[in-house]
Short mmCIF file of C-alpha atoms in Angstrom, two decimals:
data_model
loop_
_atom_site.label_atom_id
_atom_site.label_comp_id
_atom_site.label_asym_id
_atom_site.label_seq_id
_atom_site.Cartn_x
_atom_site.Cartn_y
_atom_site.Cartn_z
CA MET A 1 102.96 35.57 121.93
CA THR A 2 104.95 32.39 122.59
CA GLN A 3 107.26 30.70 120.03
CA SER A 4 104.77 27.85 119.84
CA LEU A 5 102.01 30.23 118.81
CA PRO A 6 103.66 32.98 116.74
CA LYS A 7 100.34 34.02 115.17
CA LEU A 8 96.79 33.42 116.15
CA ARG A 9 94.71 32.45 113.07
CA LEU A 10 91.05 33.50 113.28
CA GLY A 11 88.53 32.05 110.90
CA THR A 12 85.31 33.76 109.77
CA ARG A 13 82.68 33.98 107.08
CA GLY A 14 83.14 36.79 104.59
CA SER A 15 79.88 38.74 104.90
CA PRO A 16 80.15 42.31 106.14
CA LEU A 17 78.61 41.44 109.49
CA ALA A 18 80.77 38.30 109.98
CA LEU A 19 83.89 40.41 109.23
CA TRP A 20 82.75 43.05 111.78
CA GLN A 21 82.38 40.29 114.39
CA ALA A 22 85.82 38.76 113.52
CA HIS A 23 87.53 42.10 113.80
CA ALA A 24 85.80 42.88 117.06
CA VAL A 25 87.21 39.66 118.48
CA ARG A 26 90.64 40.39 116.97
CA ASP A 27 90.63 43.96 118.41
CA ALA A 28 89.62 42.67 121.80
CA LEU A 29 92.45 40.14 121.81
CA LEU A 30 95.01 42.68 120.71
CA LYS A 31 93.90 45.11 123.39
CA ALA A 32 93.69 42.50 126.22
CA HIS A 33 97.20 41.12 125.49
CA ARG A 34 98.85 44.28 124.21
CA TRP A 35 99.81 42.57 121.02
CA PRO A 36 100.87 44.19 117.78
CA ASP A 37 98.38 44.19 114.81
CA GLU A 38 100.10 41.32 113.10
CA ALA A 39 99.59 38.92 116.05
CA VAL A 40 96.12 37.90 114.94
CA GLU A 41 95.41 37.02 111.36
CA VAL A 42 91.85 36.94 110.03
CA GLN A 43 91.14 34.24 107.46
CA VAL A 44 87.97 34.34 105.42
CA ILE A 45 86.33 30.94 104.77
CA ARG A 46 83.31 30.58 102.48
CA THR A 47 80.60 28.40 103.92
CA THR A 48 77.83 26.38 102.30
CA GLY A 49 75.27 28.72 103.77
CA ASP A 50 76.87 31.69 101.97
CA ALA A 51 76.46 29.92 98.67
CA ILE A 52 72.74 29.16 99.12
CA THR A 53 70.52 32.14 98.35
CA ASP A 54 67.51 30.63 96.60
CA ARG A 55 65.84 28.73 99.44
CA ALA A 56 65.34 28.73 103.21
CA LEU A 57 68.15 27.23 105.28
CA SER A 58 65.65 24.86 106.93
CA GLU A 59 65.18 23.24 103.44
CA ALA A 60 68.93 22.97 102.80
CA GLY A 61 70.23 21.48 106.05
CA GLY A 62 69.79 23.96 108.88
CA LYS A 63 72.17 26.04 110.97
CA GLY A 64 75.31 23.92 110.38
CA LEU A 65 75.47 25.39 106.86
CA PHE A 66 77.09 28.54 108.32
CA THR A 67 79.59 26.69 110.47
CA LYS A 68 80.66 23.46 108.76
CA GLU A 69 83.64 24.77 106.78
CA LEU A 70 84.88 26.88 109.67
CA GLU A 71 84.72 23.91 111.95
CA GLU A 72 86.55 21.72 109.44
CA ALA A 73 89.28 24.31 109.30
CA LEU A 74 89.51 24.24 113.10
CA LEU A 75 89.75 20.46 113.21
CA ASP A 76 92.39 20.45 110.46
CA ARG A 77 94.33 23.07 112.44
CA ARG A 78 94.29 25.56 109.53
CA ILE A 79 92.85 28.11 112.08
CA ASP A 80 93.06 28.38 115.80
CA LEU A 81 89.63 29.81 116.62
CA ALA A 82 86.44 30.47 114.70
CA VAL A 83 84.07 33.43 115.19
CA HIS A 84 80.36 32.98 114.62
CA SER A 85 77.01 34.65 115.23
CA ALA A 86 75.87 32.71 118.23
CA LYS A 87 72.40 32.27 116.80
CA ASP A 88 73.90 30.36 113.86
CA MET A 89 75.47 27.70 116.08
CA PRO A 90 73.85 24.23 116.21
CA THR A 91 73.40 22.96 119.73
CA ARG A 92 75.44 19.91 118.98
CA LEU A 93 78.99 20.71 117.94
CA PRO A 94 81.43 18.33 116.20
CA ASP A 95 83.51 16.12 118.51
CA GLY A 96 86.59 17.94 119.53
CA LEU A 97 85.23 21.46 119.39
CA HIS A 98 83.57 23.74 121.97
CA LEU A 99 82.40 27.27 122.55
CA VAL A 100 85.04 28.90 124.78
CA GLY A 101 83.24 32.25 125.23
CA TYR A 102 81.30 35.17 123.89
CA LEU A 103 81.89 38.89 123.48
CA PRO A 104 79.51 41.08 125.56
CA ARG A 105 76.00 40.64 124.13
CA ALA A 106 74.44 43.49 122.17
CA ASP A 107 70.78 44.41 121.86
CA VAL A 108 68.84 41.15 121.37
CA ARG A 109 65.76 42.69 119.64
CA ASP A 110 64.57 42.36 116.07
CA ALA A 111 64.25 45.49 113.97
CA LEU A 112 61.57 46.29 111.38
CA ILE A 113 62.57 47.98 108.16
CA LEU A 114 59.70 49.43 106.09
CA ARG A 115 59.61 51.16 102.77
CA GLU A 116 56.77 53.32 104.14
CA GLY A 117 55.64 53.83 107.73
CA VAL A 118 57.31 53.07 111.04
CA ALA A 119 55.42 50.19 112.67
CA LEU A 120 53.77 46.87 111.86
CA ARG A 121 50.38 48.53 111.94
CA ASP A 122 51.47 50.80 109.09
CA LEU A 123 51.77 47.90 106.70
CA LYS A 124 48.70 47.60 104.36
CA PRO A 125 46.84 44.35 104.28
CA GLY A 126 48.58 41.93 101.90
CA ALA A 127 51.85 43.82 102.07
CA LYS A 128 54.91 41.77 101.10
CA VAL A 129 57.42 41.29 103.90
CA GLY A 130 60.65 39.33 103.37
CA THR A 131 62.56 37.15 105.80
CA ALA A 132 64.71 34.02 105.80
CA SER A 133 63.82 33.14 109.43
CA LEU A 134 60.99 30.74 110.28
CA ARG A 135 60.86 32.28 113.74
CA ARG A 136 60.43 35.77 112.42
CA GLU A 137 57.88 34.62 109.76
CA ALA A 138 55.81 32.80 112.44
CA GLN A 139 55.78 35.71 114.89
CA LEU A 140 54.96 38.11 112.08
CA ARG A 141 52.06 35.94 110.97
CA ARG A 142 50.87 35.70 114.59
CA LEU A 143 50.67 39.54 114.88
CA ARG A 144 49.63 40.24 111.30
CA PRO A 145 48.08 37.19 109.63
CA ASP A 146 47.00 39.35 106.70
CA LEU A 147 50.53 39.99 105.45
CA HIS A 148 52.18 38.17 102.58
CA VAL A 149 55.52 36.77 103.99
CA SER A 150 58.11 35.63 101.46
CA LEU A 151 61.64 34.26 101.52
CA LEU A 152 64.35 36.95 101.45
CA ARG A 153 67.97 35.64 101.62
CA GLY A 154 71.20 37.48 101.27
CA ASN A 155 73.42 39.69 103.40
CA VAL A 156 72.06 42.72 105.29
CA HIS A 157 72.81 45.17 102.45
CA THR A 158 71.07 42.92 99.88
CA ARG A 159 67.94 42.69 102.00
CA LEU A 160 67.82 46.47 102.62
CA ALA A 161 68.25 47.20 98.92
CA LYS A 162 65.30 44.94 98.04
CA VAL A 163 63.05 46.91 100.40
CA GLU A 164 64.36 50.24 99.09
CA SER A 165 63.73 49.19 95.47
CA GLY A 166 60.10 48.21 96.26
CA GLU A 167 60.56 44.50 95.67
CA PHE A 168 59.44 44.07 99.33
CA ASP A 169 57.41 46.38 101.56
CA GLY A 170 59.46 45.49 104.59
CA THR A 171 61.86 43.09 106.25
CA LEU A 172 63.05 42.04 109.70
CA LEU A 173 66.69 41.89 110.79
CA ALA A 174 68.59 41.73 114.05
CA TYR A 175 69.00 45.23 115.49
CA ALA A 176 72.46 44.33 116.79
CA GLY A 177 73.71 43.50 113.23
CA LEU A 178 72.37 46.77 111.80
CA SER A 179 73.90 48.77 114.59
CA ARG A 180 77.29 47.03 114.17
CA LEU A 181 77.27 47.87 110.47
CA GLY A 182 76.33 51.50 111.10
CA LEU A 183 72.87 51.01 109.59
CA ALA A 184 70.74 51.74 112.63
CA ASP A 185 69.27 54.73 110.77
CA LYS A 186 67.58 52.27 108.40
CA VAL A 187 65.44 50.89 111.24
CA SER A 188 61.76 51.92 111.19
CA SER A 189 61.05 50.53 114.63
CA VAL A 190 62.51 48.05 117.14
CA LEU A 191 60.26 45.14 118.16
CA GLU A 192 60.07 44.62 121.87
CA THR A 193 60.77 41.15 123.21
CA ALA A 194 57.41 40.98 124.94
CA ASP A 195 55.78 40.62 121.47
CA PHE A 196 58.69 39.32 119.41
CA LEU A 197 61.00 36.94 121.17
CA PRO A 198 64.52 36.77 119.67
CA ALA A 199 66.39 33.70 118.45
CA VAL A 200 68.51 31.83 120.92
CA GLY A 201 71.95 33.54 120.99
CA GLN A 202 70.76 36.61 119.06
CA GLY A 203 73.09 39.60 119.62
CA ALA A 204 76.03 37.46 120.80
CA VAL A 205 79.34 36.78 119.10
CA ALA A 206 80.62 33.23 119.74
CA ILE A 207 84.20 32.00 119.79
CA GLU A 208 84.85 28.36 119.01
CA THR A 209 88.07 26.46 119.64
CA ARG A 210 89.40 22.91 119.74
CA PHE A 211 88.55 21.17 122.95
CA GLY A 212 91.72 20.73 125.03
CA ASP A 213 93.63 23.48 123.28
CA ILE A 214 94.45 25.02 126.57
CA ALA A 215 96.83 27.68 125.19
CA VAL A 216 94.30 29.15 122.81
CA ASP A 217 91.46 28.97 125.35
CA ALA A 218 93.59 30.85 127.94
CA LEU A 219 94.14 33.63 125.36
CA VAL A 220 90.39 33.97 124.82
CA VAL A 221 89.31 34.02 128.48
CA PRO A 222 90.21 37.70 129.09
CA VAL A 223 87.88 38.88 126.28
CA ALA A 224 84.96 36.60 127.09
CA CYS A 225 81.89 37.96 128.95
CA PRO A 226 80.79 35.76 131.81
CA ALA A 227 77.26 37.20 131.90
CA THR A 228 76.72 36.47 128.24
CA GLY A 229 78.09 33.00 128.70
CA LEU A 230 75.57 32.28 131.50
CA ALA A 231 72.65 33.52 129.38
CA LEU A 232 73.76 31.47 126.39
CA ARG A 233 74.23 28.36 128.54
CA VAL A 234 70.53 28.51 129.44
CA GLU A 235 69.32 29.31 125.96
CA ARG A 236 71.39 26.69 124.14
CA ALA A 237 70.43 24.01 126.73
CA TYR A 238 66.74 24.85 126.14
CA LEU A 239 67.14 24.73 122.41
CA GLY A 240 69.02 21.46 122.62
CA GLN A 241 65.96 19.78 124.28
CA LEU A 242 63.70 20.89 121.43
CA ASP A 243 65.12 20.88 117.97
CA GLY A 244 68.44 22.55 117.70
CA SER A 245 68.12 23.41 114.04
CA CYS A 246 66.05 25.97 112.19
CA ARG A 247 63.15 23.70 111.17
CA THR A 248 60.85 24.88 113.89
CA PRO A 249 59.97 28.50 114.91
CA ILE A 250 61.61 28.76 118.31
CA GLY A 251 62.49 31.80 120.44
CA GLY A 252 64.33 32.03 123.72
CA LEU A 253 65.88 34.68 125.93
CA ALA A 254 67.71 34.39 129.29
CA GLN A 255 68.30 37.53 131.27
CA LEU A 256 70.26 38.01 134.51
CA GLU A 257 68.23 39.54 137.29
CA GLY A 258 70.31 39.95 140.43
CA ASP A 259 71.29 36.41 141.65
CA GLU A 260 68.72 34.81 139.43
CA ILE A 261 68.33 34.11 135.71
CA ARG A 262 64.96 34.64 134.10
CA PHE A 263 64.21 32.57 131.05
CA ARG A 264 61.36 32.99 128.61
CA GLY A 265 60.84 30.56 125.72
CA ALA A 266 58.34 30.26 122.90
CA VAL A 267 57.43 27.80 120.13
CA LEU A 268 55.06 28.58 117.34
CA SER A 269 53.43 26.76 114.45
CA PRO A 270 54.86 27.93 111.09
CA ASP A 271 51.68 29.93 110.36
CA GLY A 272 51.79 31.64 113.77
CA ALA A 273 48.30 30.44 114.67
CA ARG A 274 49.56 28.31 117.67
CA TYR A 275 51.78 29.90 120.22
CA TYR A 276 53.27 28.21 123.36
CA GLU A 277 55.25 30.09 125.95
CA ILE A 278 57.00 29.30 129.26
CA VAL A 279 58.74 31.43 131.82
CA ARG A 280 61.22 29.96 134.37
CA TYR A 281 63.59 31.33 137.01
CA GLY A 282 66.70 29.77 138.48
CA PRO A 283 69.95 30.62 140.32
CA ARG A 284 72.97 31.59 138.30
CA ASN A 285 74.90 28.52 139.43
CA ARG A 286 72.24 26.26 137.93
CA ALA A 287 72.16 27.76 134.40
CA LEU A 288 72.46 24.49 132.56
CA GLU A 289 69.80 22.79 134.61
CA LEU A 290 67.47 25.78 134.11
CA GLY A 291 67.82 25.54 130.34
CA ILE A 292 67.31 21.78 130.25
CA ALA A 293 64.20 21.98 132.50
CA ALA A 294 62.72 24.72 130.38
CA GLY A 295 63.24 22.71 127.22
CA GLN A 296 61.65 19.64 128.77
CA GLU A 297 58.75 21.64 130.00
CA MET A 298 58.23 23.14 126.53
CA ARG A 299 58.48 19.75 124.83
CA ALA A 300 55.77 18.41 127.11
CA LEU A 301 53.63 21.39 126.34
CA VAL A 302 53.88 21.49 122.50
CA PRO A 303 52.11 19.03 120.16
CA PRO A 304 54.62 16.46 118.86
CA GLU A 305 54.10 17.43 115.20
CA LEU A 306 55.69 20.88 115.91
CA LEU A 307 58.79 19.37 117.54
CA PRO A 308 59.86 16.33 115.51
CA HIS A 309 62.50 14.08 117.09
#
């Protein structure tokens, strides 16, 4: 470390999963630069999203609820970098901030956790399934319109406990998050992306810094995954053309296939009755253009009431 940067201050939310992500970034930095443990300090910052547990985020202000306080700490120079779940990041960042990179992406799929049974078909008609995601709710209603889908907020352990207690018959969570917390054994089945498209950025850990902070950005570069960065460039550009918040059920997944990127996107009505999908291919060196074109194509396809300006 240089004298001008005696300690790297890393900001994160305080949930178990957020802390796992923060320490994964910290460990990667320590290993890449051969630093001692004290070289990177983890600072826990409580966000507005952490304090809201009684209503859906779409009703309270959207994705920025999980990032606002962390970004304020970055802009105030109280921290040097912030670590986020990429799927929580709004497509428009505050002036002066940018996403400098991502850790290698984990499994992007959603996982189904049931009190009884192993698959969606095992749920009885009218069974109560909890989720805080409009995307998951809409896709669930599309596949099983007979189910009763209710709001279920809280961290991973809270949601699992409510299924185990019988308050809910099942829930949906990111498989990557469960695996990172050592809870993969709680998964009844993993939902394939062909039927259940993930959220933009799902499975990826994002690192945010101040724009122009060349010293910090240079320190992050060795731990950032270029392939994940390409995929997220497509997905976030696509989302930016549509809504960019969590008020509309939107899924999107970019995958690298040789020299090309394959992108698949979907938009649903909240009740899952209407489903719109596109698939596009493009070269790796046109990732941003691919995402923008996919978003524009989707916006032209979907009725205006589903994608408010």
